[in-house]
Amino acid sequence: MKRYVIAALVVATPVGCAVKKHDTLGDELSQFRNTRSLYSKAFQRCDYLVTEKYHSRLYGLTPLEGAERREVEAAARAEHAICATNYERKSADLWEAQSPEVHAFYEKRRDELHKEQRAINAEVLK
């Protein structure tokens, strides 16, 4: 399983590590979204491979029971946690590497969405 996790992260690493100057904020946002999407897909693939690895032992024709099942479930949870931890770490590093303009863009967008949600909530309460 470790080779799958490592392979998924190795594939995602070159895009995230490439430092490129962007001409416009739109280019920078596009690159950020593409890299974030790649990390998300790598996480989903890692999660799928873990599920595939343990599925037959947990739910196959002769599923494990008792202590053996608990051990396999714990191993599956641990590998799922590795996938999630790596995804969260890489996503956080990607976010921290962004320029102040990207941070400002997403803060403004978040404020717009919150304002819209408050308006919807107020309308519901009328």
PDB file of C-alpha atoms in Angstrom:
ATOM      1  CA  MET A   1       0.000   0.000   0.000  1.00  0.00           C
ATOM      2  CA  LYS A   2       2.818   2.372   0.791  1.00  0.00           C
ATOM      3  CA  ARG A   3       3.944   2.300  -2.838  1.00  0.00           C
ATOM      4  CA  TYR A   4       0.466   3.476  -3.909  1.00  0.00           C
ATOM      5  CA  VAL A   5       0.471   6.342  -1.426  1.00  0.00           C
ATOM      6  CA  ILE A   6       3.967   7.381  -2.425  1.00  0.00           C
ATOM      7  CA  ALA A   7       3.192   7.029  -6.128  1.00  0.00           C
ATOM      8  CA  ALA A   8       0.092   9.209  -5.835  1.00  0.00           C
ATOM      9  CA  LEU A   9       2.045  11.899  -4.010  1.00  0.00           C
ATOM     10  CA  VAL A  10       5.032  11.725  -6.359  1.00  0.00           C
ATOM     11  CA  VAL A  11       2.716  12.352  -9.275  1.00  0.00           C
ATOM     12  CA  ALA A  12       1.252  15.397  -7.530  1.00  0.00           C
ATOM     13  CA  THR A  13       4.574  16.827  -6.353  1.00  0.00           C
ATOM     14  CA  PRO A  14       6.071  18.235  -9.597  1.00  0.00           C
ATOM     15  CA  VAL A  15       3.066  20.441 -10.297  1.00  0.00           C
ATOM     16  CA  GLY A  16       2.932  21.825  -6.786  1.00  0.00           C
ATOM     17  CA  CYS A  17       6.647  22.430  -6.547  1.00  0.00           C
ATOM     18  CA  ALA A  18       6.957  24.231  -9.851  1.00  0.00           C
ATOM     19  CA  VAL A  19       7.432  27.903  -9.072  1.00  0.00           C
ATOM     20  CA  LYS A  20       6.256  30.021 -11.951  1.00  0.00           C
ATOM     21  CA  LYS A  21       5.654  33.746 -12.156  1.00  0.00           C
ATOM     22  CA  HIS A  22       2.194  34.616 -13.422  1.00  0.00           C
ATOM     23  CA  ASP A  23       1.263  37.565 -15.591  1.00  0.00           C
ATOM     24  CA  THR A  24      -2.155  38.112 -14.066  1.00  0.00           C
ATOM     25  CA  LEU A  25      -4.137  37.193 -10.992  1.00  0.00           C
ATOM     26  CA  GLY A  26      -6.323  35.031 -13.237  1.00  0.00           C
ATOM     27  CA  ASP A  27      -3.294  32.971 -14.305  1.00  0.00           C
ATOM     28  CA  GLU A  28      -2.229  32.564 -10.707  1.00  0.00           C
ATOM     29  CA  LEU A  29      -5.730  31.521  -9.606  1.00  0.00           C
ATOM     30  CA  SER A  30      -5.940  29.078 -12.495  1.00  0.00           C
ATOM     31  CA  GLN A  31      -2.618  27.459 -11.569  1.00  0.00           C
ATOM     32  CA  PHE A  32      -3.677  27.276  -7.909  1.00  0.00           C
ATOM     33  CA  ARG A  33      -7.010  25.660  -8.789  1.00  0.00           C
ATOM     34  CA  ASN A  34      -5.357  23.172 -11.159  1.00  0.00           C
ATOM     35  CA  THR A  35      -2.802  22.142  -8.549  1.00  0.00           C
ATOM     36  CA  ARG A  36      -5.460  21.918  -5.848  1.00  0.00           C
ATOM     37  CA  SER A  37      -7.557  19.763  -8.169  1.00  0.00           C
ATOM     38  CA  LEU A  38      -4.595  17.481  -8.836  1.00  0.00           C
ATOM     39  CA  TYR A  39      -4.003  17.048  -5.099  1.00  0.00           C
ATOM     40  CA  SER A  40      -7.681  16.263  -4.614  1.00  0.00           C
ATOM     41  CA  LYS A  41      -7.602  13.635  -7.368  1.00  0.00           C
ATOM     42  CA  ALA A  42      -4.430  12.103  -5.918  1.00  0.00           C
ATOM     43  CA  PHE A  43      -6.144  11.909  -2.515  1.00  0.00           C
ATOM     44  CA  GLN A  44      -9.232  10.287  -4.009  1.00  0.00           C
ATOM     45  CA  ARG A  45      -7.073   7.757  -5.862  1.00  0.00           C
ATOM     46  CA  CYS A  46      -5.086   6.951  -2.735  1.00  0.00           C
ATOM     47  CA  ASP A  47      -8.317   6.507  -0.766  1.00  0.00           C
ATOM     48  CA  TYR A  48      -9.736   4.270  -3.506  1.00  0.00           C
ATOM     49  CA  LEU A  49      -6.615   2.082  -3.569  1.00  0.00           C
ATOM     50  CA  VAL A  50      -6.786   1.594   0.198  1.00  0.00           C
ATOM     51  CA  THR A  51     -10.469   0.669  -0.029  1.00  0.00           C
ATOM     52  CA  GLU A  52      -9.763  -1.743  -2.870  1.00  0.00           C
ATOM     53  CA  LYS A  53      -6.919  -3.352  -0.926  1.00  0.00           C
ATOM     54  CA  TYR A  54      -9.047  -4.198   2.127  1.00  0.00           C
ATOM     55  CA  HIS A  55     -12.520  -4.603   0.626  1.00  0.00           C
ATOM     56  CA  SER A  56     -12.338  -8.310  -0.204  1.00  0.00           C
ATOM     57  CA  ARG A  57     -11.126  -9.231   3.267  1.00  0.00           C
ATOM     58  CA  LEU A  58     -13.817  -7.176   4.963  1.00  0.00           C
ATOM     59  CA  TYR A  59     -16.791  -7.714   2.636  1.00  0.00           C
ATOM     60  CA  GLY A  60     -15.831 -10.521   0.232  1.00  0.00           C
ATOM     61  CA  LEU A  61     -17.143 -14.067  -0.022  1.00  0.00           C
ATOM     62  CA  THR A  62     -15.527 -15.048   3.263  1.00  0.00           C
ATOM     63  CA  PRO A  63     -15.294 -11.845   5.316  1.00  0.00           C
ATOM     64  CA  LEU A  64     -13.164 -11.778   8.405  1.00  0.00           C
ATOM     65  CA  GLU A  65     -14.822 -11.725  11.793  1.00  0.00           C
ATOM     66  CA  GLY A  66     -13.877 -10.965  15.355  1.00  0.00           C
ATOM     67  CA  ALA A  67     -10.375  -9.889  16.274  1.00  0.00           C
ATOM     68  CA  GLU A  68      -9.008 -10.463  12.765  1.00  0.00           C
ATOM     69  CA  ARG A  69     -11.632  -8.132  11.308  1.00  0.00           C
ATOM     70  CA  ARG A  70     -10.868  -5.437  13.876  1.00  0.00           C
ATOM     71  CA  GLU A  71      -7.158  -5.647  13.013  1.00  0.00           C
ATOM     72  CA  VAL A  72      -7.832  -5.302   9.292  1.00  0.00           C
ATOM     73  CA  GLU A  73     -10.279  -2.434   9.886  1.00  0.00           C
ATOM     74  CA  ALA A  74      -7.662  -0.667  12.012  1.00  0.00           C
ATOM     75  CA  ALA A  75      -5.044  -1.114   9.289  1.00  0.00           C
ATOM     76  CA  ALA A  76      -7.449   0.248   6.668  1.00  0.00           C
ATOM     77  CA  ARG A  77      -8.292   3.249   8.867  1.00  0.00           C
ATOM     78  CA  ALA A  78      -4.579   3.911   9.408  1.00  0.00           C
ATOM     79  CA  GLU A  79      -3.879   3.876   5.671  1.00  0.00           C
ATOM     80  CA  HIS A  80      -6.896   6.110   4.983  1.00  0.00           C
ATOM     81  CA  ALA A  81      -5.516   8.483   7.625  1.00  0.00           C
ATOM     82  CA  ILE A  82      -2.136   8.541   5.846  1.00  0.00           C
ATOM     83  CA  CYS A  83      -3.875   9.559   2.619  1.00  0.00           C
ATOM     84  CA  ALA A  84      -5.818  12.290   4.391  1.00  0.00           C
ATOM     85  CA  THR A  85      -2.798  13.604   6.301  1.00  0.00           C
ATOM     86  CA  ASN A  86      -0.675  13.820   3.167  1.00  0.00           C
ATOM     87  CA  TYR A  87      -3.470  15.595   1.296  1.00  0.00           C
ATOM     88  CA  GLU A  88      -4.024  18.092   4.101  1.00  0.00           C
ATOM     89  CA  ARG A  89      -0.289  18.784   4.415  1.00  0.00           C
ATOM     90  CA  LYS A  90       0.194  19.327   0.694  1.00  0.00           C
ATOM     91  CA  SER A  91      -2.940  21.486   0.464  1.00  0.00           C
ATOM     92  CA  ALA A  92      -1.814  23.631   3.387  1.00  0.00           C
ATOM     93  CA  ASP A  93       1.651  24.040   1.854  1.00  0.00           C
ATOM     94  CA  LEU A  94       0.075  25.003  -1.464  1.00  0.00           C
ATOM     95  CA  TRP A  95      -2.137  27.599   0.224  1.00  0.00           C
ATOM     96  CA  GLU A  96       0.781  29.081   2.158  1.00  0.00           C
ATOM     97  CA  ALA A  97       2.812  29.377  -1.062  1.00  0.00           C
ATOM     98  CA  GLN A  98       0.185  31.585  -2.716  1.00  0.00           C
ATOM     99  CA  SER A  99       0.633  35.323  -3.105  1.00  0.00           C
ATOM    100  CA  PRO A 100      -1.220  37.857  -0.947  1.00  0.00           C
ATOM    101  CA  GLU A 101      -3.396  38.669  -3.979  1.00  0.00           C
ATOM    102  CA  VAL A 102      -4.738  35.097  -4.087  1.00  0.00           C
ATOM    103  CA  HIS A 103      -5.399  35.186  -0.359  1.00  0.00           C
ATOM    104  CA  ALA A 104      -7.221  38.510  -0.753  1.00  0.00           C
ATOM    105  CA  PHE A 105      -9.276  37.147  -3.656  1.00  0.00           C
ATOM    106  CA  TYR A 106     -10.477  34.147  -1.631  1.00  0.00           C
ATOM    107  CA  GLU A 107     -11.124  36.265   1.463  1.00  0.00           C
ATOM    108  CA  LYS A 108     -13.262  38.625  -0.628  1.00  0.00           C
ATOM    109  CA  ARG A 109     -15.089  35.666  -2.188  1.00  0.00           C
ATOM    110  CA  ARG A 110     -15.704  34.122   1.238  1.00  0.00           C
ATOM    111  CA  ASP A 111     -17.140  37.429   2.481  1.00  0.00           C
ATOM    112  CA  GLU A 112     -19.432  37.610  -0.570  1.00  0.00           C
ATOM    113  CA  LEU A 113     -20.682  34.085   0.064  1.00  0.00           C
ATOM    114  CA  HIS A 114     -21.282  34.808   3.753  1.00  0.00           C
ATOM    115  CA  LYS A 115     -23.212  37.967   2.868  1.00  0.00           C
ATOM    116  CA  GLU A 116     -25.330  35.991   0.408  1.00  0.00           C
ATOM    117  CA  GLN A 117     -25.991  33.305   3.030  1.00  0.00           C
ATOM    118  CA  ARG A 118     -27.040  35.914   5.588  1.00  0.00           C
ATOM    119  CA  ALA A 119     -29.502  37.364   3.051  1.00  0.00           C
ATOM    120  CA  ILE A 120     -30.920  33.879   2.400  1.00  0.00           C
ATOM    121  CA  ASN A 121     -31.261  33.221   6.132  1.00  0.00           C
ATOM    122  CA  ALA A 122     -33.009  36.567   6.625  1.00  0.00           C
ATOM    123  CA  GLU A 123     -35.419  35.744   3.808  1.00  0.00           C
ATOM    124  CA  VAL A 124     -36.210  32.372   5.363  1.00  0.00           C
ATOM    125  CA  LEU A 125     -37.071  33.980   8.697  1.00  0.00           C
ATOM    126  CA  LYS A 126     -39.593  36.438   7.148  1.00  0.00           C
TER     127      LYS A 126
END
